[in-house]
C-alpha atoms as one frame of an Amber mdcrd trajectory, in Angstrom:
protein
   9.225  -8.538 -28.279  12.634  -8.109 -29.886  15.745  -8.213 -27.673  19.271
  -6.982 -28.261  22.511  -6.991 -26.280  24.769  -3.976 -25.840  28.311  -4.264
 -24.435  28.309  -1.194 -22.179  26.695  -0.607 -18.790  23.560   1.502 -19.147
  20.834   3.176 -17.093  17.176   4.094 -17.498  16.623   7.300 -19.445  19.760
   6.871 -21.509  19.750   6.809 -25.315  22.094   4.185 -26.718  23.236   3.648
 -30.301  23.945  -0.048 -30.986  26.226  -1.285 -33.749  25.121  -0.414 -37.261
  24.323  -4.047 -38.069  22.023  -4.282 -35.030  20.117  -1.118 -35.935  19.830
  -2.309 -39.523  18.315  -5.578 -38.312  15.804  -3.779 -36.086  14.760  -1.142
 -38.618  15.119  -2.904 -41.976  14.644  -6.612 -41.196  12.287  -6.645 -38.198
  10.895  -3.252 -39.325  10.409  -1.698 -35.908   8.903   1.789 -36.082   9.672
   4.884 -33.967   8.461   4.462 -30.363   7.977   0.694 -30.753   9.186  -1.234
 -27.723  11.949  -3.795 -27.365  14.199  -5.267 -24.661  17.822  -4.284 -24.156
  20.345  -6.225 -22.046  23.478  -4.272 -21.106  27.012  -5.359 -20.310  26.092
  -5.976 -16.661  23.167  -8.213 -17.666  20.625  -5.574 -16.665  17.390  -5.806
 -18.653  15.537  -2.705 -19.812  12.272  -2.014 -21.535  13.175   0.374 -24.334
  11.849   2.088 -27.444  13.135   3.190 -30.830  13.683   6.962 -30.763  11.378
   9.187 -32.775  14.190   9.861 -35.241  15.011   6.080 -35.471  18.646   6.905
 -34.757  18.973   5.116 -31.420  17.208   3.347 -28.569  15.883   5.024 -25.431
  16.003   2.912 -22.258  12.741   3.432 -20.409  12.916   1.341 -17.247  14.789
  -1.569 -15.723  13.065  -4.952 -15.798  13.483  -7.273 -12.817  13.703 -10.627
 -14.534  16.000 -13.628 -14.193  15.980 -16.141 -17.023  19.330 -17.732 -16.151
  20.200 -20.963 -14.420  21.527 -20.454 -10.908  24.446 -22.730 -11.754  27.244
 -22.254 -14.296  27.117 -25.116 -16.799  30.129 -25.699 -19.032  29.734 -28.110
 -21.936  32.798 -29.689 -23.514  31.413 -31.083 -26.751  33.172 -33.197 -29.355
  32.838 -31.356 -32.653  30.357 -32.708 -35.196  29.521 -31.730 -38.742  27.683
 -28.720 -40.130  24.058 -28.141 -39.269  24.089 -30.659 -36.414  26.757 -28.569
 -34.644  24.818 -25.354 -35.244  21.710 -27.044 -33.819  23.669 -28.118 -30.736
  24.834 -24.530 -30.174  21.305 -23.157 -30.488  19.521 -25.677 -28.287  22.125
 -25.706 -25.519  21.946 -21.908 -25.453  18.172 -22.106 -25.072  18.656 -24.547
 -22.190  20.920 -22.182 -20.263  24.495 -23.307 -20.958  27.133 -20.841 -19.733
  29.911 -21.796 -22.129  30.563 -24.319 -24.874  34.066 -25.646 -25.445  34.483
 -27.448 -28.811  36.564 -30.549 -28.231  39.082 -32.280 -30.513  39.567 -36.005
 -29.856  40.658 -39.201 -31.617  37.297 -39.772 -33.299  36.478 -36.170 -34.104
  35.621 -35.926 -37.794  35.781 -32.118 -37.950  39.376 -30.846 -38.005  40.051
 -27.116 -37.875  42.909 -25.064 -36.503  44.735 -21.749 -36.794  43.023 -18.869
 -38.590  40.126 -21.065 -39.688  39.409 -21.975 -36.048  39.243 -18.283 -35.120
  36.827 -17.608 -37.987  34.653 -20.537 -36.986  34.609 -19.374 -33.362  33.329
 -15.957 -34.416  30.553 -17.569 -36.443  29.612 -19.872 -33.552  29.494 -16.900
 -31.187  27.008 -15.164 -33.488  24.818 -18.276 -33.515  24.598 -18.418 -29.719
  24.011 -14.656 -29.471  21.074 -14.940 -31.839  19.693 -17.887 -29.871  20.142
 -15.980 -26.589  18.178 -13.041 -28.021  15.371 -15.248 -29.257  14.874 -17.036
 -25.934  15.326 -13.772 -23.974  18.338 -14.757 -21.944  20.181 -12.075 -20.009
  23.615 -13.343 -21.006  25.296 -14.671 -24.123  27.128 -17.985 -23.605  30.805
 -18.077 -24.451  31.976 -20.325 -27.276  35.715 -20.922 -27.261  38.032 -22.008
 -30.039  38.509 -25.800 -30.239  40.702 -27.387 -27.574  42.337 -30.794 -27.316
  41.251 -33.437 -24.852  44.352 -33.006 -22.706  43.184 -29.453 -21.968  39.947
 -30.664 -20.391  41.281 -30.218 -16.848  41.331 -26.446 -17.374  37.522 -26.425
 -17.641  36.675 -28.318 -14.458  33.924 -27.071 -12.160  32.665 -28.071  -8.725
  31.124 -31.174 -10.326  32.619 -32.809 -13.419  31.183 -35.583 -15.577  31.929
 -37.352 -18.826  29.128 -39.206 -20.597  30.309 -42.633 -21.713  28.188 -45.229
 -23.484  29.685 -48.145 -21.552  28.234 -46.692 -18.339  24.703 -47.404 -19.610
  25.056 -50.920 -18.207  25.522 -49.525 -14.714  23.538 -47.254 -12.432  25.715
 -44.137 -12.609  23.195 -41.899 -14.393  23.826 -38.195 -14.660  20.488 -37.244
 -13.101  21.299 -39.293  -9.994  24.867 -37.991  -9.677  24.148 -34.251  -9.935
  24.218 -32.447  -6.603  23.517 -28.807  -5.658  26.496 -26.759  -6.807  27.526
 -23.422  -8.237  29.163 -24.925 -11.322  29.025 -28.132 -13.373  31.050 -29.327
 -16.367  29.793 -32.092 -18.656  31.910 -33.683 -21.399  30.163 -35.161 -24.451
  32.035 -37.103 -27.128  31.845 -36.810 -30.935  30.410 -39.358 -33.352  31.857
 -42.688 -32.260  32.344 -41.521 -28.681  35.573 -41.676 -26.696  38.159 -44.434
 -26.721  38.969 -46.230 -23.431  42.327 -44.424 -23.279  40.577 -41.055 -23.598
  38.150 -41.974 -20.839  41.115 -42.858 -18.642  42.705 -39.485 -19.419  39.482
 -37.698 -18.441  39.213 -39.708 -15.222  42.766 -38.678 -14.304  41.767 -35.067
 -15.026  38.995 -35.313 -12.428  35.935 -36.285 -14.486  33.484 -38.914 -13.294
  31.908 -41.272 -15.836  28.135 -41.177 -16.103  25.346 -42.664 -18.181  22.673
 -40.816 -20.142  20.347 -43.800 -20.145  19.919 -47.196 -21.770  20.132 -46.006
 -25.366  23.075 -44.723 -27.387  22.389 -41.074 -28.251  23.708 -39.018 -31.121
  26.275 -36.465 -30.037  23.937 -33.465 -30.345  21.104 -35.303 -28.584  23.454
 -36.249 -25.740  24.435 -32.596 -25.275  20.790 -31.518 -25.069  20.010 -34.401
 -22.683  22.829 -33.284 -20.373  21.532 -29.688 -20.309  17.985 -30.913 -19.662
  19.257 -32.996 -16.733  21.031 -29.960 -15.264  17.871 -27.892 -15.664  15.665
 -30.530 -14.082  17.897 -31.332 -11.102  19.671 -28.057 -10.389  16.820 -25.621
 -11.032  14.626 -27.684  -8.725  17.328 -27.729  -6.058  18.072 -24.003  -6.211
  14.367 -23.144  -6.306  14.048 -24.945  -2.970  16.808 -22.787  -1.521  19.349
 -25.562  -1.139  22.138 -23.556  -2.730  23.086 -20.181  -1.258
């Protein structure tokens, strides 16, 4: 079943008219017919079963749907920027795995360099990618993607628990899955190709981030991001399902 997001708060029985591009996608690309059903998520993350109106000029909200597809913990991912399709893939898969926000990170070894007006344009494109992924996996919220930030701004994105994945930690026992504890929010920092320099790791430690390992092998940047989200899903969904977090 198709799903769309609308920015406003809505209620059952209401007829809403999404943006022209959204209606075009539903009617001309997906080819939904009058009275065909779809899902609508409003600005308050309420889910509705809905249908295309008989005149195909809007969407009628039929009934609210009690469904929660979100993680019970806010996960922020600070990710060193990587090239092209690999970055798009990272955005898509981390959205599917429940990330709350993705903060593109500029560091010493970051190959991708964008700023100013180009950064704003890129951010808009990235936001569309995660919205599409959120629709496809039927999430009830669209993750936020920010404009790129520098490493010395990492402290602004701290949560209750804060980790930075560092390849040198693979020789020790400080694995992310063993360090995660029940919490309302977690931030994980993943480096770009080539990882972080020792001085950058020291800066992140001073900002309140704890070093962790993602296992014995060196992972590509996009794989490391997905691994971190999988770890959060495995540990924190299990914990909250058992009622250990209020």
